PDB file of C-alpha atoms in Angstrom:
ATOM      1  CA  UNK A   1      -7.091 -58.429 -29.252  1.00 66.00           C
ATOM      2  CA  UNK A   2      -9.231 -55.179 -29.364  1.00 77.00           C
ATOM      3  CA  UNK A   3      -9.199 -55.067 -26.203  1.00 83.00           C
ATOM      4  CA  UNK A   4      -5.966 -55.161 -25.427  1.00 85.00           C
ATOM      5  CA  UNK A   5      -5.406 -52.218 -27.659  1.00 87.00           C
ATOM      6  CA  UNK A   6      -7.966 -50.466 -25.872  1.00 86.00           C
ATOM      7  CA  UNK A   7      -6.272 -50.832 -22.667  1.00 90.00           C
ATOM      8  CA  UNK A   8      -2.631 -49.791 -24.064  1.00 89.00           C
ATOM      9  CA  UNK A   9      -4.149 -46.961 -25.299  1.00 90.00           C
ATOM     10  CA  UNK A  10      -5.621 -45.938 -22.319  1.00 92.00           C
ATOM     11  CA  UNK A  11      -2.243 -46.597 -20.244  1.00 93.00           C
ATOM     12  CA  UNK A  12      -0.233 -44.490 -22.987  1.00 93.00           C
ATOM     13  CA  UNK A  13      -2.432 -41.731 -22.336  1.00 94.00           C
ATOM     14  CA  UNK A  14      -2.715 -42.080 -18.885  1.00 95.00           C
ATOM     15  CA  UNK A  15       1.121 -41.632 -18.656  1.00 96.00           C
ATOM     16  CA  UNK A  16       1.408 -38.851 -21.336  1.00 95.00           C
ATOM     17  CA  UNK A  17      -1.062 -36.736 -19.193  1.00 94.00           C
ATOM     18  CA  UNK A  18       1.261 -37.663 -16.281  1.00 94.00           C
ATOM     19  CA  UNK A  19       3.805 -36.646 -17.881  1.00 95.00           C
ATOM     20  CA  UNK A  20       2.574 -33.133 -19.120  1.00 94.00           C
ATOM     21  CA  UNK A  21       1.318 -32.602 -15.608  1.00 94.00           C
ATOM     22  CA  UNK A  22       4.790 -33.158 -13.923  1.00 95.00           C
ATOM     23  CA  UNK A  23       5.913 -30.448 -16.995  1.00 94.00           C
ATOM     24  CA  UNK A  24       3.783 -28.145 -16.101  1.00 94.00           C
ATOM     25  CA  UNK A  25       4.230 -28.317 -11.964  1.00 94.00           C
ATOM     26  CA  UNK A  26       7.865 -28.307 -13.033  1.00 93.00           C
ATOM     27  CA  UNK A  27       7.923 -25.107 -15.120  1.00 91.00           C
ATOM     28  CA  UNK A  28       6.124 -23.392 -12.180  1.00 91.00           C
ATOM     29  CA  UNK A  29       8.236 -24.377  -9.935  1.00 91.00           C
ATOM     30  CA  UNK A  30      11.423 -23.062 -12.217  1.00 88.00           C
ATOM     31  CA  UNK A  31       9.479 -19.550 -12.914  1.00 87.00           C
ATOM     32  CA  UNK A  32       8.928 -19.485  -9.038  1.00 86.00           C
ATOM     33  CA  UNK A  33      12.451 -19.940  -8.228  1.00 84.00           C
ATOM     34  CA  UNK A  34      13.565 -17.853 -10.866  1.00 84.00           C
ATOM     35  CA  UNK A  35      11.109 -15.062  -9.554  1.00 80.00           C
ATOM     36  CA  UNK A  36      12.353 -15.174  -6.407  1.00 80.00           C
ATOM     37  CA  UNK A  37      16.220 -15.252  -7.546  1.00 78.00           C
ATOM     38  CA  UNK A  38      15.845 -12.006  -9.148  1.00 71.00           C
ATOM     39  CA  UNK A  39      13.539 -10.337  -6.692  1.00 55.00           C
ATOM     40  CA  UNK A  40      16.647 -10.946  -4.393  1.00 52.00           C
ATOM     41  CA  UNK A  41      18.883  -9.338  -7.031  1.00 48.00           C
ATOM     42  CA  UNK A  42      16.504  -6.484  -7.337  1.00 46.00           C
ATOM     43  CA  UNK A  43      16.021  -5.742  -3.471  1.00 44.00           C
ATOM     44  CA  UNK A  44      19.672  -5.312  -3.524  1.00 44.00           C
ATOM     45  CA  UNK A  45      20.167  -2.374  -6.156  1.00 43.00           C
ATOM     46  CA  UNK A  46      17.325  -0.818  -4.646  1.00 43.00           C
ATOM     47  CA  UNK A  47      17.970   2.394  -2.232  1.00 43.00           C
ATOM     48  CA  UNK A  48      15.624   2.359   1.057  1.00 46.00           C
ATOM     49  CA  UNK A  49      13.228   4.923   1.189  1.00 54.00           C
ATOM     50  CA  UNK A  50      13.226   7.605   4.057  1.00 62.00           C
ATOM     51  CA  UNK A  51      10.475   5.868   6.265  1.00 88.00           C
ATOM     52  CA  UNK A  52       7.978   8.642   7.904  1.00 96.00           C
ATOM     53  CA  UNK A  53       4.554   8.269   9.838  1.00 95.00           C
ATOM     54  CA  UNK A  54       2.242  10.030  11.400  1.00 97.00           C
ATOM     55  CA  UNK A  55       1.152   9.655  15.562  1.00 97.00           C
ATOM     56  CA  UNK A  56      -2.671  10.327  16.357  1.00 96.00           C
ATOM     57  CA  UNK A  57      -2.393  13.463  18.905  1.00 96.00           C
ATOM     58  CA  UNK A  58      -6.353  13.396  19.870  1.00 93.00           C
ATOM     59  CA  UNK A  59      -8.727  10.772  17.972  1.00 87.00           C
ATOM     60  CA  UNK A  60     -11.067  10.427  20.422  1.00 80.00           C
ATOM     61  CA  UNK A  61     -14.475  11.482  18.124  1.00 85.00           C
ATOM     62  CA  UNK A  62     -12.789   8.850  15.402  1.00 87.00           C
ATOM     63  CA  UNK A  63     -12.392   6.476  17.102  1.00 85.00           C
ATOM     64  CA  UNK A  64      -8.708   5.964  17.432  1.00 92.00           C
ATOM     65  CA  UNK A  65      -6.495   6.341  20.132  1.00 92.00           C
ATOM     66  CA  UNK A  66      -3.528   8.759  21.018  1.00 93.00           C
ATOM     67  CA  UNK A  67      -0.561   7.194  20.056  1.00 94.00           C
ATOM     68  CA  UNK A  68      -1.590   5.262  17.224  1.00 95.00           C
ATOM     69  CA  UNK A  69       1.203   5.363  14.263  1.00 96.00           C
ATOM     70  CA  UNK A  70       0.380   4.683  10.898  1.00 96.00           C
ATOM     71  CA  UNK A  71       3.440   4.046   8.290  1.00 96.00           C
ATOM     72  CA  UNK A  72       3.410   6.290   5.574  1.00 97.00           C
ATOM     73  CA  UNK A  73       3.720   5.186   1.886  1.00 95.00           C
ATOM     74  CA  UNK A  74       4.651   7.299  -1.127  1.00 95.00           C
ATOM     75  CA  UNK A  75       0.969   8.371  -1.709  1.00 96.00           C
ATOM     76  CA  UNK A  76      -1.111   8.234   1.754  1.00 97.00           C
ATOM     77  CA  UNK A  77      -4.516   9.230   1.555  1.00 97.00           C
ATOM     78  CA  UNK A  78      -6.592  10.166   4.455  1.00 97.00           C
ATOM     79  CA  UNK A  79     -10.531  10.503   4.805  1.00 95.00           C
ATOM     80  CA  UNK A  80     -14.055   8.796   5.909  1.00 94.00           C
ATOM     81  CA  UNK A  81     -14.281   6.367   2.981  1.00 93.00           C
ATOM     82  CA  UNK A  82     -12.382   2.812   3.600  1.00 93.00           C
ATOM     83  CA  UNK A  83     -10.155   3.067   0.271  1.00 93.00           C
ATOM     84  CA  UNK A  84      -7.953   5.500   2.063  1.00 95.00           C
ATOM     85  CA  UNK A  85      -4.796   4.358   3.512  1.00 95.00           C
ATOM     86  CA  UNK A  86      -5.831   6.007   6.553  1.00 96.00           C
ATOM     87  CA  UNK A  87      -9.643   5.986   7.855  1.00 95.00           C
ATOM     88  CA  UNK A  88     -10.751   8.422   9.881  1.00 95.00           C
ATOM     89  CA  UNK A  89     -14.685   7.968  11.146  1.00 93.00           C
ATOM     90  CA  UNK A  90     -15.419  11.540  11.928  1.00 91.00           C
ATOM     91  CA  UNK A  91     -18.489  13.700  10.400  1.00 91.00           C
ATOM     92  CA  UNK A  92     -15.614  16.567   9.830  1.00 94.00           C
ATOM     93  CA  UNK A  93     -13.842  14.469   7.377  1.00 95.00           C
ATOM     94  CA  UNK A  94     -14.572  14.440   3.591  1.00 95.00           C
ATOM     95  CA  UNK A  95     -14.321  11.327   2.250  1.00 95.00           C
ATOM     96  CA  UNK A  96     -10.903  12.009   0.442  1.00 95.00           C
ATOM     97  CA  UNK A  97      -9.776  14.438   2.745  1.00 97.00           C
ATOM     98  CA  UNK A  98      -5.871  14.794   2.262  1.00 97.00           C
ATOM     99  CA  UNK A  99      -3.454  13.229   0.964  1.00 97.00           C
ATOM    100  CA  UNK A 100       1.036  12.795   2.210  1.00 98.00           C
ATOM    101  CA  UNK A 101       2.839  12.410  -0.887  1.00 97.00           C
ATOM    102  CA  UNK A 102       7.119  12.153  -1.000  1.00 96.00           C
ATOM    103  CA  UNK A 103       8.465  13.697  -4.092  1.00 94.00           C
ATOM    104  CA  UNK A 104      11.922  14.902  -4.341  1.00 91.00           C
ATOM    105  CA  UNK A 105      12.984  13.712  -1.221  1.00 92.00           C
ATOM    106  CA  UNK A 106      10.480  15.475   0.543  1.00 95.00           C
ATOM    107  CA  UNK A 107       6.996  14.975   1.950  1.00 97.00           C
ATOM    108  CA  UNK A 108       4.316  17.240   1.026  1.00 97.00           C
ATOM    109  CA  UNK A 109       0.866  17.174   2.309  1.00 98.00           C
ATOM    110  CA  UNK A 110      -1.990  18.345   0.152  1.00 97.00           C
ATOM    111  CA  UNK A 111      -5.891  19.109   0.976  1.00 97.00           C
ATOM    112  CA  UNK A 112      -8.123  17.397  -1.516  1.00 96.00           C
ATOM    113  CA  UNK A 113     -11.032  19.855  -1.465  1.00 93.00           C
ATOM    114  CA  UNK A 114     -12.382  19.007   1.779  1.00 91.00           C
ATOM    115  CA  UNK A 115     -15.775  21.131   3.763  1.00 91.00           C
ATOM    116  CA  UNK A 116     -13.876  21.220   6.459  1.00 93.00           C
ATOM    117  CA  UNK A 117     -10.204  22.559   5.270  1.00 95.00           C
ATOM    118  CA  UNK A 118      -6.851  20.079   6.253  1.00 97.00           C
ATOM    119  CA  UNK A 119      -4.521  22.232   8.981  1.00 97.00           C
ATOM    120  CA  UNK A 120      -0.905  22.368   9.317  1.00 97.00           C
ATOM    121  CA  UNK A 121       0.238  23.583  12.967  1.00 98.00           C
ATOM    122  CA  UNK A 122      -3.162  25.587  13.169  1.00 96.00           C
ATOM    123  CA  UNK A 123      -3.285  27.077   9.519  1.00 97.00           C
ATOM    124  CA  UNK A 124      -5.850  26.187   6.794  1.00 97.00           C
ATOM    125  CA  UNK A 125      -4.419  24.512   3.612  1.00 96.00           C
ATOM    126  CA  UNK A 126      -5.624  26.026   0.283  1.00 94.00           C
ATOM    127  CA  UNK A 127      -7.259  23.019  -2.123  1.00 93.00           C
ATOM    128  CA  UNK A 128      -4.679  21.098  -4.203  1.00 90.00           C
ATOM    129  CA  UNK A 129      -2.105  23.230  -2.797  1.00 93.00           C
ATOM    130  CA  UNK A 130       0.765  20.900  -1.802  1.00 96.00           C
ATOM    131  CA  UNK A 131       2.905  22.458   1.474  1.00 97.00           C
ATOM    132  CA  UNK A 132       6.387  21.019   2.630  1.00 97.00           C
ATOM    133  CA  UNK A 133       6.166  18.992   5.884  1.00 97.00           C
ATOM    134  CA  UNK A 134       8.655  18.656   8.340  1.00 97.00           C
ATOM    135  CA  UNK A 135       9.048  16.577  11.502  1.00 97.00           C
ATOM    136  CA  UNK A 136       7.249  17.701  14.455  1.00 97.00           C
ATOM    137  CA  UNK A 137       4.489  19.283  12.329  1.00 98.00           C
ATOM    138  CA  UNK A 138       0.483  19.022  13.782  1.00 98.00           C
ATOM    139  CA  UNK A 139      -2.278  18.158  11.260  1.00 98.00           C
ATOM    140  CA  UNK A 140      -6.118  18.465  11.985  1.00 97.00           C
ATOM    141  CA  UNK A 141      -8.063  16.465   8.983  1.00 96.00           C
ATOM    142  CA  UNK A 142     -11.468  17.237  10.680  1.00 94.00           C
ATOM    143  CA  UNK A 143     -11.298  16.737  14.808  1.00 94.00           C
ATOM    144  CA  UNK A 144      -8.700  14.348  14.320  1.00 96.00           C
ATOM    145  CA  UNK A 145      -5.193  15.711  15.211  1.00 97.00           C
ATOM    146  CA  UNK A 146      -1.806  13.813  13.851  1.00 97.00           C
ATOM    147  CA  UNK A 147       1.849  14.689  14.588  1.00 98.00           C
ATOM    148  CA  UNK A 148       4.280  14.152  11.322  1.00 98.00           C
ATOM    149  CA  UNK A 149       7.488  12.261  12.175  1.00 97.00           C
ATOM    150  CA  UNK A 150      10.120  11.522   9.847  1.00 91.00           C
TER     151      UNK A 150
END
């Protein structure tokens, strides 16, 4: 008779795991869908953003080629180190080196401080002193020459 009980017992709990386990894969499933739903909802009310990028004029000591595009986000940083959105490998690049930002419908470009200053169409940028960019516009971060397009 005890063991009978034993085994009941077992087979309850057995099932009431099942059952919280089917809960739980059940309420992630709902929050997943319901995530999704009003990420749809969301994408809809949002405006696009004016897309820019910038085209690599001459590369060749970085390493990449003429003609390359790279998308640019709100905040694009360029330099040596890998944490930048763009990398260029080039001795005559800092590190953080420059960085594209839009603000006020507008995209800026801003030298961080580098040894070797960031150009726009020939002239040095002062440090952290943001300058308006507009399409068509050359800039050198070290050898490395880009063409804004927007």
């Amino acid at each position: 008779m005890a063991e009978s009980t034993l085994t009941l017992l077992i087979f309850v709990a057995r099932m009431a795991l099942l059952a919280l386990l089917y809960a739980f894969l059940g309420l992630v499933a709902w929050l997943v869908w319901r995530d999704l739903t009003r990420g749809e909802g969301q994408r809809e009310q949002v405006a696009p953003q004016a897309s820019a990028h910038l085209v690599v004029v001459d590369g060749e000591t970085s390493g990449l080629r003429a003609g390359h595009t790279f998308l640019l986000h709100t905040v694009t940083t360029i330099g040596r180190d890998l944490d930048n959105d763009i990398v260029v490998a080039d001795t005559y690049t800092s590190s953080r080196h420059a960085r594209i930002e839009r603000r006020d419908g507008r995209w800026w470009l801003e030298d961080l401080g580098a040894t070797n200053p960031t150009c726009l169409n020939g002239h040095p940028l002062s440090p952290m002193d943001p300058v308006p960019l507009d399409p068509g516009d050359v800039i050198h971060v070290g050898r490395t020459a880009f063409k804004f397009r927007a």
